Coordinates of C-alpha atoms in Angstrom, one line a residue:
M1 CA -26.5 -2.3 -19.6
K2 CA -24.4 -3.8 -16.8
G3 CA -23.9 -6.9 -18.7
E4 CA -22.8 -4.9 -21.8
F5 CA -20.3 -3.0 -19.7
I6 CA -18.8 -6.1 -18.1
D7 CA -18.6 -7.8 -21.5
N8 CA -16.8 -4.8 -23.1
L9 CA -14.2 -4.3 -20.3
P10 CA -11.2 -5.2 -22.5
K11 CA -12.3 -2.7 -25.1
V12 CA -13.1 0.1 -22.6
Y13 CA -9.8 -0.2 -20.8
G14 CA -7.9 -0.7 -24.1
L15 CA -9.3 2.7 -25.3
Y16 CA -8.5 4.2 -21.9
T17 CA -4.9 3.0 -22.2
G18 CA -4.6 4.4 -25.7
G19 CA -6.0 7.7 -24.6
F20 CA -3.5 7.9 -21.8
V21 CA -0.5 7.2 -24.1
I22 CA -1.8 9.9 -26.5
F23 CA -1.9 12.3 -23.5
I24 CA 1.7 11.4 -22.6
L25 CA 2.8 12.1 -26.2
L26 CA 0.9 15.4 -26.1
M27 CA 2.7 16.5 -22.9
A28 CA 6.0 15.6 -24.6
V29 CA 5.1 17.8 -27.6
L30 CA 4.2 20.6 -25.2
E31 CA 7.6 20.3 -23.4
Q32 CA 9.4 20.6 -26.8
L33 CA 7.3 23.7 -27.5
G34 CA 8.7 25.3 -24.3
V35 CA 5.8 24.8 -21.9
A36 CA 7.1 25.1 -18.3
A37 CA 8.0 21.9 -16.5
D38 CA 5.8 22.8 -13.5
T39 CA 2.8 23.3 -15.8
I40 CA 3.3 19.8 -17.3
G41 CA 3.5 18.3 -13.8
I42 CA 0.3 20.0 -12.8
L43 CA -1.5 18.8 -16.0
F44 CA -0.4 15.2 -15.4
V45 CA -1.7 15.1 -11.9
L46 CA -4.9 17.1 -12.6
F47 CA -5.7 15.1 -15.7
T48 CA -5.5 11.7 -14.1
V49 CA -7.3 12.8 -10.9
V50 CA -10.2 14.2 -13.1
V51 CA -10.4 10.9 -15.0
Y52 CA -10.6 8.9 -11.8
A53 CA -13.2 11.3 -10.4
G54 CA -15.2 10.9 -13.6
I55 CA -15.2 7.1 -13.3
G56 CA -16.3 7.5 -9.7
W57 CA -19.2 9.7 -10.8
L58 CA -20.3 7.4 -13.6
S59 CA -20.2 4.5 -11.1
R60 CA -22.4 6.1 -8.5
T61 CA -25.0 3.8 -7.0
M62 CA -27.7 3.6 -4.3
Q63 CA -27.8 -0.3 -4.4
V64 CA -26.4 -2.0 -1.3
D65 CA -24.9 -4.9 -3.2
A66 CA -23.2 -2.6 -5.7
Y67 CA -21.9 -0.2 -3.0
Y68 CA -20.4 -2.9 -0.7
V69 CA -19.2 -5.6 -3.2
A70 CA -19.6 -4.1 -6.7
G71 CA -22.6 -6.4 -7.3
R72 CA -20.2 -9.4 -7.2
Q73 CA -19.7 -9.0 -11.0
V74 CA -16.0 -8.2 -11.4
P75 CA -14.2 -10.7 -13.7
A76 CA -11.1 -12.4 -12.3
V77 CA -8.5 -10.6 -14.5
F78 CA -9.9 -7.1 -13.8
N79 CA -10.3 -7.9 -10.1
G80 CA -6.7 -8.9 -10.2
M81 CA -5.7 -5.5 -11.6
A82 CA -7.9 -3.7 -9.1
T83 CA -6.4 -5.7 -6.3
A84 CA -2.9 -5.0 -7.5
A85 CA -3.7 -1.2 -7.6
D86 CA -5.3 -1.6 -4.1
W87 CA -2.1 -3.2 -3.0
M88 CA 0.4 -1.0 -4.9
S89 CA 0.2 1.7 -2.3
G90 CA 2.3 4.7 -1.7
A91 CA 4.6 2.4 0.2
S92 CA 5.1 0.1 -2.8
F93 CA 5.3 2.8 -5.5
V94 CA 6.8 5.7 -3.6
A95 CA 8.7 4.4 -0.6
L96 CA 9.9 0.8 -1.3
A97 CA 12.6 1.7 -3.8
G98 CA 13.7 4.5 -1.4
G99 CA 14.0 1.9 1.4
V100 CA 16.2 -0.3 -0.9
Y101 CA 18.2 2.8 -1.9
F102 CA 19.1 3.8 1.6
G103 CA 18.9 0.4 3.4
G104 CA 20.1 -2.1 0.8
H105 CA 18.7 -5.6 0.4
A106 CA 17.4 -5.8 4.0
Y107 CA 14.4 -3.9 2.7
L108 CA 13.6 -6.7 0.3
A109 CA 12.0 -8.3 3.4
F110 CA 9.0 -6.1 2.6
V111 CA 8.8 -7.5 -1.0
V112 CA 9.2 -11.1 0.1
G113 CA 6.6 -10.6 2.9
W114 CA 4.0 -8.7 0.9
T115 CA 4.3 -11.2 -2.0
G116 CA 4.3 -14.2 0.2
G117 CA 1.2 -12.9 1.9
Y118 CA -0.8 -13.6 -1.2
V119 CA 0.2 -17.3 -1.0
L120 CA -1.6 -17.3 2.4
V121 CA -4.5 -15.4 0.9
A122 CA -4.9 -17.8 -2.0
S123 CA -4.5 -21.0 0.1
L124 CA -6.1 -20.1 3.4
M125 CA -8.6 -17.3 2.9
A126 CA -9.9 -15.8 -0.3
P127 CA -11.9 -18.7 -1.8
Y128 CA -13.5 -19.6 1.5
L129 CA -14.4 -16.0 2.4
R130 CA -16.0 -15.6 -1.0
K131 CA -17.9 -18.9 -0.4
F132 CA -19.1 -17.5 2.9
G133 CA -20.7 -14.6 1.0
C134 CA -20.0 -11.7 3.5
Y135 CA -19.7 -8.0 2.8
T136 CA -16.8 -7.2 5.2
V137 CA -14.3 -9.0 7.4
P138 CA -16.1 -8.1 10.6
D139 CA -19.2 -9.5 8.8
F140 CA -17.4 -12.8 8.6
I141 CA -16.2 -12.6 12.2
G142 CA -19.7 -11.6 13.5
T143 CA -21.6 -14.3 11.6
R144 CA -19.0 -17.1 12.0
Y145 CA -18.7 -16.7 15.8
G146 CA -22.1 -15.1 16.5
G147 CA -22.9 -12.1 18.7
N148 CA -22.2 -8.4 18.4
L149 CA -19.2 -8.4 20.7
A150 CA -17.0 -10.4 18.3
R151 CA -18.2 -8.2 15.4
F152 CA -17.4 -5.0 17.5
F153 CA -13.9 -6.0 18.3
A154 CA -13.2 -7.0 14.7
V155 CA -14.4 -3.5 13.7
V156 CA -12.0 -1.9 16.2
V157 CA -9.0 -3.8 14.9
L158 CA -9.9 -3.1 11.3
A159 CA -10.4 0.6 12.0
V160 CA -7.0 1.0 13.7
A161 CA -5.1 -1.0 11.1
S162 CA -6.7 0.6 8.1
F163 CA -6.6 4.1 9.6
T164 CA -2.8 3.7 10.2
Y165 CA -2.4 2.5 6.7
V166 CA -4.5 5.2 5.1
T167 CA -2.4 8.0 6.8
A168 CA 0.6 6.5 4.9
Q169 CA -1.3 6.8 1.6
I170 CA -2.4 10.4 2.3
N171 CA 1.2 11.1 3.3
A172 CA 2.2 9.9 -0.2
T173 CA -0.4 12.0 -2.0
G174 CA 0.8 15.0 0.0
T175 CA 4.4 14.3 -1.0
I176 CA 3.5 14.1 -4.7
A177 CA 1.2 17.1 -4.6
A178 CA 3.8 19.2 -2.8
R179 CA 6.3 18.7 -5.6
A180 CA 4.0 18.7 -8.6
L181 CA 2.0 21.8 -7.5
Q182 CA 4.8 23.5 -5.5
I183 CA 2.7 23.7 -2.4
P184 CA 3.5 22.9 1.2
F185 CA 3.2 19.2 2.2
E186 CA 0.6 20.1 4.8
V187 CA -1.6 21.5 2.1
G188 CA -0.8 18.7 -0.3
V189 CA -2.3 16.1 1.9
W190 CA -5.7 17.8 1.7
F191 CA -5.5 18.0 -2.1
G192 CA -4.8 14.3 -2.2
L193 CA -7.7 13.6 0.1
L194 CA -10.1 15.5 -2.2
G195 CA -9.1 13.3 -5.1
I196 CA -9.5 10.2 -3.0
L197 CA -13.0 11.1 -1.9
L198 CA -14.1 12.0 -5.4
C199 CA -13.3 8.4 -6.5
S200 CA -15.0 6.5 -3.7
M201 CA -17.7 8.5 -2.1
L202 CA -20.6 8.1 -4.6
G203 CA -20.1 4.6 -5.9
G204 CA -18.5 2.7 -3.1
M205 CA -16.8 -0.6 -4.1
R206 CA -18.2 -0.4 -7.7
A207 CA -16.6 3.0 -8.2
V208 CA -13.4 2.0 -6.4
T209 CA -13.1 -1.2 -8.5
W210 CA -13.3 0.5 -11.9
T211 CA -11.2 3.4 -10.8
Q212 CA -8.5 1.1 -9.5
V213 CA -8.2 -0.8 -12.8
A214 CA -7.6 2.6 -14.5
Q215 CA -5.1 3.5 -11.8
Y216 CA -3.1 0.3 -12.1
I217 CA -2.6 1.0 -15.9
V218 CA -1.2 4.4 -15.0
L219 CA 1.0 3.3 -12.2
I220 CA 2.6 0.4 -13.9
I221 CA 3.4 2.4 -17.0
A222 CA 4.8 5.2 -14.8
Y223 CA 7.0 2.8 -12.8
L224 CA 8.5 0.8 -15.7
V225 CA 9.3 3.6 -18.2
P226 CA 12.1 5.3 -16.2
V227 CA 13.8 2.0 -15.3
F228 CA 13.9 0.8 -18.9
W229 CA 15.1 4.3 -20.0
M230 CA 18.0 4.4 -17.4
S231 CA 19.0 0.8 -18.0
N232 CA 19.5 1.5 -21.7
A233 CA 21.1 4.9 -21.2
Q234 CA 23.6 3.4 -18.7
E235 CA 24.2 0.5 -21.2
F236 CA 23.1 -2.2 -18.8
G237 CA 20.7 -3.9 -21.3
A238 CA 17.2 -3.9 -22.5
V239 CA 15.8 -5.9 -19.6
P240 CA 16.8 -4.0 -16.4
Q241 CA 15.3 -6.6 -14.0
F242 CA 18.0 -9.1 -15.0
A243 CA 20.8 -6.6 -15.8
Y244 CA 21.4 -4.5 -12.7
G245 CA 23.9 -6.9 -11.1
D246 CA 26.9 -5.1 -12.6
A247 CA 25.4 -1.8 -11.4
V248 CA 25.3 -3.1 -7.8
V249 CA 29.0 -4.1 -8.0
R250 CA 29.8 -0.6 -9.3
I251 CA 27.9 1.0 -6.5
G252 CA 29.7 -1.0 -3.9
E253 CA 33.0 0.2 -5.3
L254 CA 31.9 3.8 -5.3
E255 CA 30.4 3.6 -1.8
Q256 CA 33.7 2.3 -0.4
A257 CA 35.7 5.1 -2.2
L258 CA 33.2 7.8 -1.2
G259 CA 33.2 6.9 2.5
V260 CA 29.8 5.3 3.1
G261 CA 29.7 4.5 6.8
T262 CA 31.2 7.8 7.9
P263 CA 28.9 9.9 10.1
P264 CA 27.1 12.8 8.5
V265 CA 28.6 16.3 9.1
E266 CA 25.3 17.4 10.6
S267 CA 21.8 16.0 10.8
V268 CA 18.8 17.4 8.9
A269 CA 15.5 16.6 10.5
G270 CA 13.4 14.1 8.6
L271 CA 16.1 13.5 5.9
R272 CA 18.7 10.8 5.5
T273 CA 22.1 10.5 4.0
L274 CA 23.7 7.4 2.5
T275 CA 26.2 7.4 5.3
T276 CA 23.4 6.1 7.6
L277 CA 23.4 2.9 5.5
H278 CA 25.8 1.0 7.8
N279 CA 25.1 1.4 11.5
A280 CA 26.3 -0.8 14.3
P281 CA 27.6 -4.1 13.1
Q282 CA 25.4 -7.1 13.7
S283 CA 25.8 -10.8 13.5
D284 CA 24.5 -12.9 10.6
F285 CA 22.1 -14.5 13.1
I286 CA 20.6 -11.2 14.2
Y287 CA 20.4 -9.9 10.6
N288 CA 18.7 -13.1 9.4
W289 CA 16.3 -13.1 12.4
R290 CA 15.3 -9.5 11.8
F291 CA 14.8 -10.3 8.1
V292 CA 12.6 -13.3 8.8
T293 CA 10.5 -11.7 11.5
L294 CA 9.8 -8.7 9.2
V295 CA 8.8 -11.1 6.4
L296 CA 6.5 -13.0 8.7
C297 CA 4.8 -9.8 9.9
M298 CA 4.3 -8.6 6.4
M299 CA 3.0 -12.0 5.2
A300 CA 0.5 -12.4 8.0
G301 CA -0.4 -8.7 7.8
T302 CA -1.2 -9.1 4.0
A303 CA -3.5 -12.0 4.8
S304 CA -5.2 -10.0 7.5
L305 CA -5.8 -6.6 5.9
P306 CA -9.5 -6.1 5.3
H307 CA -9.3 -3.9 2.3
I308 CA -7.4 -6.7 0.4
L309 CA -9.7 -9.5 1.6
M310 CA -12.7 -7.3 0.6
R311 CA -11.6 -7.4 -3.0
Y312 CA -12.3 -11.1 -3.3
F313 CA -15.9 -10.6 -2.1
T314 CA -16.6 -8.9 -5.5
T315 CA -16.0 -11.8 -7.9
P316 CA -18.9 -13.8 -9.4
S317 CA -17.8 -17.1 -7.9
V318 CA -15.5 -19.0 -5.6
A319 CA -13.4 -20.2 -8.6
A320 CA -13.1 -16.6 -9.9
A321 CA -11.9 -15.5 -6.5
R322 CA -9.1 -18.1 -6.7
K323 CA -8.1 -17.1 -10.2
S324 CA -8.2 -13.5 -9.1
V325 CA -5.5 -14.1 -6.5
A326 CA -3.3 -15.5 -9.2
W327 CA -3.8 -12.5 -11.5
S328 CA -3.2 -10.2 -8.5
L329 CA 0.2 -11.8 -7.9
F330 CA 1.1 -11.5 -11.6
F331 CA 0.2 -7.8 -11.7
I332 CA 2.0 -7.1 -8.4
F333 CA 5.1 -9.0 -9.5
L334 CA 5.6 -6.6 -12.4
L335 CA 6.3 -3.8 -10.0
Y336 CA 8.1 -5.6 -7.2
F337 CA 10.5 -7.3 -9.6
T338 CA 11.4 -3.9 -10.9
A339 CA 11.9 -1.9 -7.6
P340 CA 15.4 -3.1 -6.8
A341 CA 16.6 -2.2 -10.3
L342 CA 15.1 1.3 -10.0
A343 CA 16.8 1.9 -6.7
T344 CA 20.1 0.7 -8.1
F345 CA 20.1 2.8 -11.3
T346 CA 19.0 5.9 -9.4
K347 CA 21.8 5.6 -6.8
L348 CA 24.3 5.1 -9.6
Q349 CA 23.1 8.2 -11.4
L350 CA 24.0 10.3 -8.3
L351 CA 27.3 8.6 -7.3
D352 CA 29.1 7.6 -10.6
P353 CA 31.4 10.5 -11.7
N354 CA 31.3 9.1 -15.2
L355 CA 27.7 10.0 -15.5
A356 CA 26.7 13.6 -16.2
T357 CA 24.0 13.4 -13.5
S358 CA 26.3 12.7 -10.6
V359 CA 26.4 15.2 -7.8
I360 CA 28.9 13.8 -5.2
G361 CA 32.3 15.4 -5.7
K362 CA 31.0 18.5 -7.5
T363 CA 31.1 22.0 -6.0
I364 CA 28.3 23.0 -3.7
G365 CA 27.5 25.9 -6.1
E366 CA 27.1 23.6 -9.0
V367 CA 24.8 21.2 -7.1
N368 CA 22.7 24.0 -5.7
A369 CA 22.3 25.4 -9.2
L370 CA 20.5 22.3 -10.4
E371 CA 16.8 22.8 -10.9
W372 CA 15.7 19.6 -9.4
I373 CA 17.8 20.2 -6.3
Q374 CA 16.2 23.6 -5.9
K375 CA 12.6 22.3 -6.4
W376 CA 12.9 19.5 -3.9
S377 CA 14.7 21.7 -1.4
N378 CA 11.9 24.3 -1.6
V379 CA 9.4 21.7 -0.4
G380 CA 11.7 20.5 2.5
M381 CA 12.5 17.1 1.1
L382 CA 16.1 17.5 0.2
A383 CA 19.1 19.4 1.7
V384 CA 22.7 20.1 0.7
T385 CA 25.2 21.3 3.3
D386 CA 28.8 22.2 3.3
G387 CA 29.6 21.0 6.8
N388 CA 33.4 21.0 6.4
G389 CA 33.5 24.2 4.4
D390 CA 35.6 22.9 1.5
G391 CA 33.0 23.8 -1.1
I392 CA 32.8 20.3 -2.4
L393 CA 29.8 18.0 -1.8
Q394 CA 30.8 14.9 0.1
I395 CA 28.5 11.9 0.4
N396 CA 27.8 12.8 4.1
E397 CA 26.6 16.3 3.1
F398 CA 23.8 15.2 0.8
F399 CA 20.4 14.6 2.5
M400 CA 17.2 13.3 1.0
R401 CA 13.8 12.1 2.3
P402 CA 13.6 8.3 1.3
D403 CA 10.0 8.7 0.2
I404 CA 11.1 10.9 -2.8
V405 CA 13.6 8.6 -4.4
V406 CA 11.1 7.3 -7.0
L407 CA 9.5 10.6 -7.6
A408 CA 12.8 12.4 -8.1
T409 CA 14.4 9.6 -10.3
P410 CA 13.5 11.1 -13.7
E411 CA 15.0 14.4 -12.7
I412 CA 18.1 12.8 -11.2
A413 CA 18.6 10.8 -14.4
G414 CA 18.1 13.9 -16.6
L415 CA 15.1 12.5 -18.4
P416 CA 12.6 14.8 -20.1
Y417 CA 10.3 16.3 -17.6
V418 CA 7.3 14.6 -19.1
I419 CA 8.6 11.4 -17.5
S420 CA 8.6 13.2 -14.1
G421 CA 5.0 14.2 -14.6
L422 CA 4.2 10.6 -15.6
V423 CA 5.9 9.2 -12.4
A424 CA 4.0 11.8 -10.3
A425 CA 0.7 10.7 -11.8
G426 CA 1.7 7.0 -11.2
G427 CA 2.5 7.7 -7.6
M428 CA -0.7 9.6 -7.1
A429 CA -2.6 6.7 -8.7
A430 CA -0.9 4.1 -6.4
A431 CA -1.6 6.1 -3.2
M432 CA -5.1 7.1 -4.2
S433 CA -6.1 3.5 -5.2
T434 CA -5.0 2.1 -1.8
A435 CA -6.5 5.0 0.2
D436 CA -9.8 4.5 -1.6
G437 CA -9.9 0.8 -0.6
L438 CA -8.8 1.5 3.0
L439 CA -11.3 4.3 3.5
L440 CA -14.0 2.1 2.1
A441 CA -13.0 -0.8 4.3
I442 CA -13.3 1.4 7.4
A443 CA -16.5 3.2 6.4
N444 CA -18.2 0.0 5.3
A445 CA -17.3 -1.8 8.5
L446 CA -18.6 1.1 10.6
S447 CA -21.8 1.6 8.5
H448 CA -22.6 -2.1 7.9
D449 CA -21.2 -3.9 11.0
L450 CA -21.5 -1.2 13.7
Y451 CA -24.4 1.0 12.5
Y452 CA -26.6 -1.5 10.7
K453 CA -25.9 -4.7 12.5
I454 CA -25.6 -3.4 16.0
I455 CA -27.0 0.1 16.4
D456 CA -29.9 0.3 14.0
P457 CA -30.8 -3.1 12.3
K458 CA -34.0 -1.5 10.8
A459 CA -32.1 1.2 8.9
D460 CA -33.2 1.4 5.2
T461 CA -30.8 1.4 2.3
K462 CA -30.7 5.2 1.9
H463 CA -29.7 5.8 5.5
R464 CA -27.1 3.1 5.5
L465 CA -25.4 4.5 2.4
I466 CA -25.6 8.1 3.7
V467 CA -23.9 7.0 6.9
A468 CA -21.2 5.2 4.9
R469 CA -20.5 8.4 2.9
V470 CA -20.4 10.7 5.8
L471 CA -18.0 8.3 7.5
L472 CA -15.7 8.4 4.4
I473 CA -15.4 12.1 4.7
V474 CA -14.8 12.2 8.5
I475 CA -12.3 9.3 8.5
G476 CA -10.5 10.8 5.4
A477 CA -10.2 14.2 7.1
A478 CA -8.8 12.6 10.3
G479 CA -6.3 10.7 8.2
A480 CA -5.1 13.9 6.4
L481 CA -4.7 15.6 9.7
V482 CA -2.6 12.8 11.2
A483 CA -0.5 12.5 8.0
S484 CA 0.2 16.3 8.1
L485 CA 1.9 15.7 11.5
K486 CA 4.6 13.5 9.9
L487 CA 4.7 11.1 12.9
T488 CA 6.6 8.4 10.8
G489 CA 7.7 7.8 7.3
I490 CA 5.5 6.0 4.7
L491 CA 7.1 2.5 5.2
G492 CA 7.0 2.8 9.0
A493 CA 3.3 3.6 9.0
V494 CA 2.6 0.7 6.6
A495 CA 4.5 -1.7 8.8
W496 CA 2.5 -0.6 11.8
A497 CA -0.7 -1.2 10.0
F498 CA 0.3 -4.7 9.0
C499 CA 1.3 -5.5 12.5
F500 CA -2.0 -4.2 14.0
A501 CA -3.9 -6.3 11.5
C502 CA -2.1 -9.6 12.1
S503 CA -2.0 -9.1 15.8
G504 CA -5.8 -8.9 16.1
L505 CA -7.3 -10.6 13.0
F506 CA -5.0 -13.2 11.5
F507 CA -5.8 -16.2 13.7
P508 CA -9.5 -15.4 14.3
I509 CA -10.0 -15.4 10.5
V510 CA -7.8 -18.4 9.7
L511 CA -9.1 -20.6 12.6
G512 CA -12.6 -19.4 11.8
I513 CA -12.2 -21.1 8.5
W514 CA -10.1 -24.2 9.4
W515 CA -11.0 -25.1 13.0
K516 CA -14.6 -25.9 13.8
R517 CA -13.9 -25.9 17.5
A518 CA -13.0 -22.2 17.5
N519 CA -15.8 -20.4 19.3
R520 CA -17.0 -16.9 20.1
A521 CA -15.1 -16.6 23.4
G522 CA -11.9 -17.8 21.8
A523 CA -12.2 -15.4 18.9
I524 CA -12.8 -12.4 21.2
A525 CA -9.9 -13.4 23.4
G526 CA -7.6 -13.8 20.4
M527 CA -8.5 -10.4 19.0
V528 CA -8.3 -8.5 22.3
C529 CA -5.2 -10.2 23.8
G530 CA -3.2 -10.1 20.5
F531 CA -4.1 -6.6 19.7
I532 CA -3.4 -5.3 23.2
A533 CA -0.1 -7.2 23.4
G534 CA 1.1 -5.9 20.1
T535 CA 0.1 -2.3 20.8
W536 CA 1.7 -2.4 24.2
Y537 CA 5.0 -3.6 22.7
L538 CA 4.9 -0.9 20.0
Y539 CA 4.4 1.8 22.6
M540 CA 7.2 0.5 24.9
V541 CA 9.7 0.1 22.1
R542 CA 8.9 3.2 20.1
F543 CA 7.8 5.7 22.7
A544 CA 9.0 4.4 26.1
D545 CA 12.6 3.6 25.2
M546 CA 12.4 -0.1 26.1
D547 CA 15.1 -2.2 24.6
P548 CA 13.6 -4.5 21.8
W549 CA 13.3 -8.1 22.6
L550 CA 15.6 -10.2 20.3
G551 CA 16.1 -7.3 18.0
M552 CA 12.4 -6.9 17.2
D553 CA 11.9 -3.2 16.8
H554 CA 8.7 -1.2 16.4
L555 CA 8.3 -2.5 12.8
R556 CA 7.9 -6.0 14.0
F557 CA 5.4 -5.9 16.9
G558 CA 3.2 -8.3 15.1
M559 CA 5.7 -11.0 16.3
I560 CA 4.5 -10.3 19.8
G561 CA 0.8 -9.9 19.1
M562 CA 0.3 -13.0 16.9
P563 CA 1.6 -15.6 19.3
V564 CA -0.4 -14.1 22.2
S565 CA -3.5 -14.1 19.9
L566 CA -3.0 -17.7 19.0
V567 CA -2.5 -19.0 22.5
A568 CA -5.4 -17.0 23.9
M569 CA -7.8 -18.1 21.2
V570 CA -6.9 -21.8 21.4
A571 CA -6.9 -21.9 25.2
V572 CA -10.1 -20.0 25.7
S573 CA -11.9 -22.0 22.9
L574 CA -10.9 -25.3 24.5
M575 CA -12.0 -24.1 28.0
T576 CA -15.4 -23.0 26.8
P577 CA -18.3 -24.9 25.1
A578 CA -17.9 -25.8 21.4
P579 CA -19.9 -24.0 18.7
D580 CA -23.4 -25.5 18.0
A581 CA -23.8 -28.1 15.3
E582 CA -25.2 -25.6 12.8
T583 CA -22.1 -23.4 13.0
Q584 CA -19.8 -26.4 12.6
A585 CA -21.8 -27.5 9.6
M586 CA -21.5 -24.0 8.1
V587 CA -17.7 -24.2 8.6
D588 CA -17.6 -27.5 6.7
E589 CA -19.7 -25.9 3.9
I590 CA -17.4 -22.9 3.3
R591 CA -14.5 -25.2 2.7
V592 CA -16.2 -26.7 -0.3
P593 CA -14.7 -24.6 -3.2
R594 CA -17.8 -24.5 -5.3
G595 CA -21.5 -23.9 -5.2
K596 CA -23.6 -21.0 -3.9
A597 CA -22.5 -18.7 -1.1
V598 CA -23.4 -19.8 2.4
L599 CA -25.0 -16.5 3.3
D600 CA -28.0 -15.1 1.5
S601 CA -26.9 -12.2 -0.7
T602 CA -29.5 -10.0 0.8
H603 CA -28.1 -10.2 4.3

């Protein structure tokens, strides 16, 4: 039966895609028949969440191999789609275009870093970790270096990085649910968590894998449709990814005329205005340095994130793992290549007085009468003020939360509401798919590496999987609670997660594969010193008002943690005895990109 399912994957997901397109058309018909916009939004979100939950239920399992690594049966193409969905988080789908919208091309450092990280994954990690045959990243650390202490510290770093990341995803689901269901954000995060747990709790990695393939199909359709629609409506051509240069020029002219760079009349907590785009002037060197350091943190963080590396444990072979990375890059490229175009066309819709959708320069009454302004204002994510009392909306009187730019784009552009529902469903798919992978990474590490490997090595399969599922619920609830506090925006939380991961795990993983002399004491020193140094710098810059070193703010603390980790690991490894001959032979073996896994699959 399993073989039949794997063999028929193209047909299964082809039918699924056709069914989803039919559902979109049905919603369009309902809109034409007068069904309320809010109802259509609710139907979109509920329909897709129910489908994902159904896949999760059908994929339920009590087999350890299936729960932790999907039975190592996932073909390269579909693992690439699942990895892309795992990667296309709320940050990528919901927040990235918003960052470009408000911050300009500086935010492309996220795109360059995240994409470049997959080059590191493909060349330094994925095939070799698959050849090793482990279940989790701490499993690799614990087995490669030996001893429970190294495994324990790997679990700690993994848990902190993944938990920080998962709060960002739950934040995104809360944002989407708040608008689609017209409920408070603080309630929306719990709704999102419920959908996330339904996808992952019963089937583990097997359920998450097949759910993520379905989620990728939804999110990529939802992201591309509005961009192509706006590009054609604004007469910029049929291929927006190559045609938005003229729109950028037009926006530059409009920003200069409208006074971008003037201070806002008044501030609105949690929201931003385009006037914050240009802050204090900075030299080309400082700008380039900040760009490069953010790229490096995002690249190393990508190659250190356990929920991404786990995806390559699910392929049938080492060769399939390598091919899977290539497919992952292709599927990720489709969205990242489109994000700048989306931000550009959306900004033009608001600023250009020649477009019917523009709001700057209109009367405050006209703007406040717009339905989309009212809806987003009601959930606290948009604000219009009349600070100078002239009754006309100036650019420094329009405030928006950056995280809603993508979600609000169809309404801003005046597209049929069915497109808004589609985008909401896509955003929910992106956030849920990543949250599923992150929660699974944390729960699997705690249940497999802490509970089974350290606390109770005699635990049977039933108890191990019960512990994993209970941990999923507890960690998810904690993530929803933290997300509801709005400690930072989505992109900020994601950057922290990447920096936590690269500060503690990047060099212990890379040197564990490529340097036979690396030993247990060195790995522990690298994880502990790098993680503590990075965390200390984050606290001092973000919460203790310390001036950043060389312009490296709280988004770049991995640039402090990584060098400390490398120096500590190399120095301590050289000062302590080398690993035994068996371990060094094992390292040689995992670098051979073919053959059976080094570890017995029943470990």
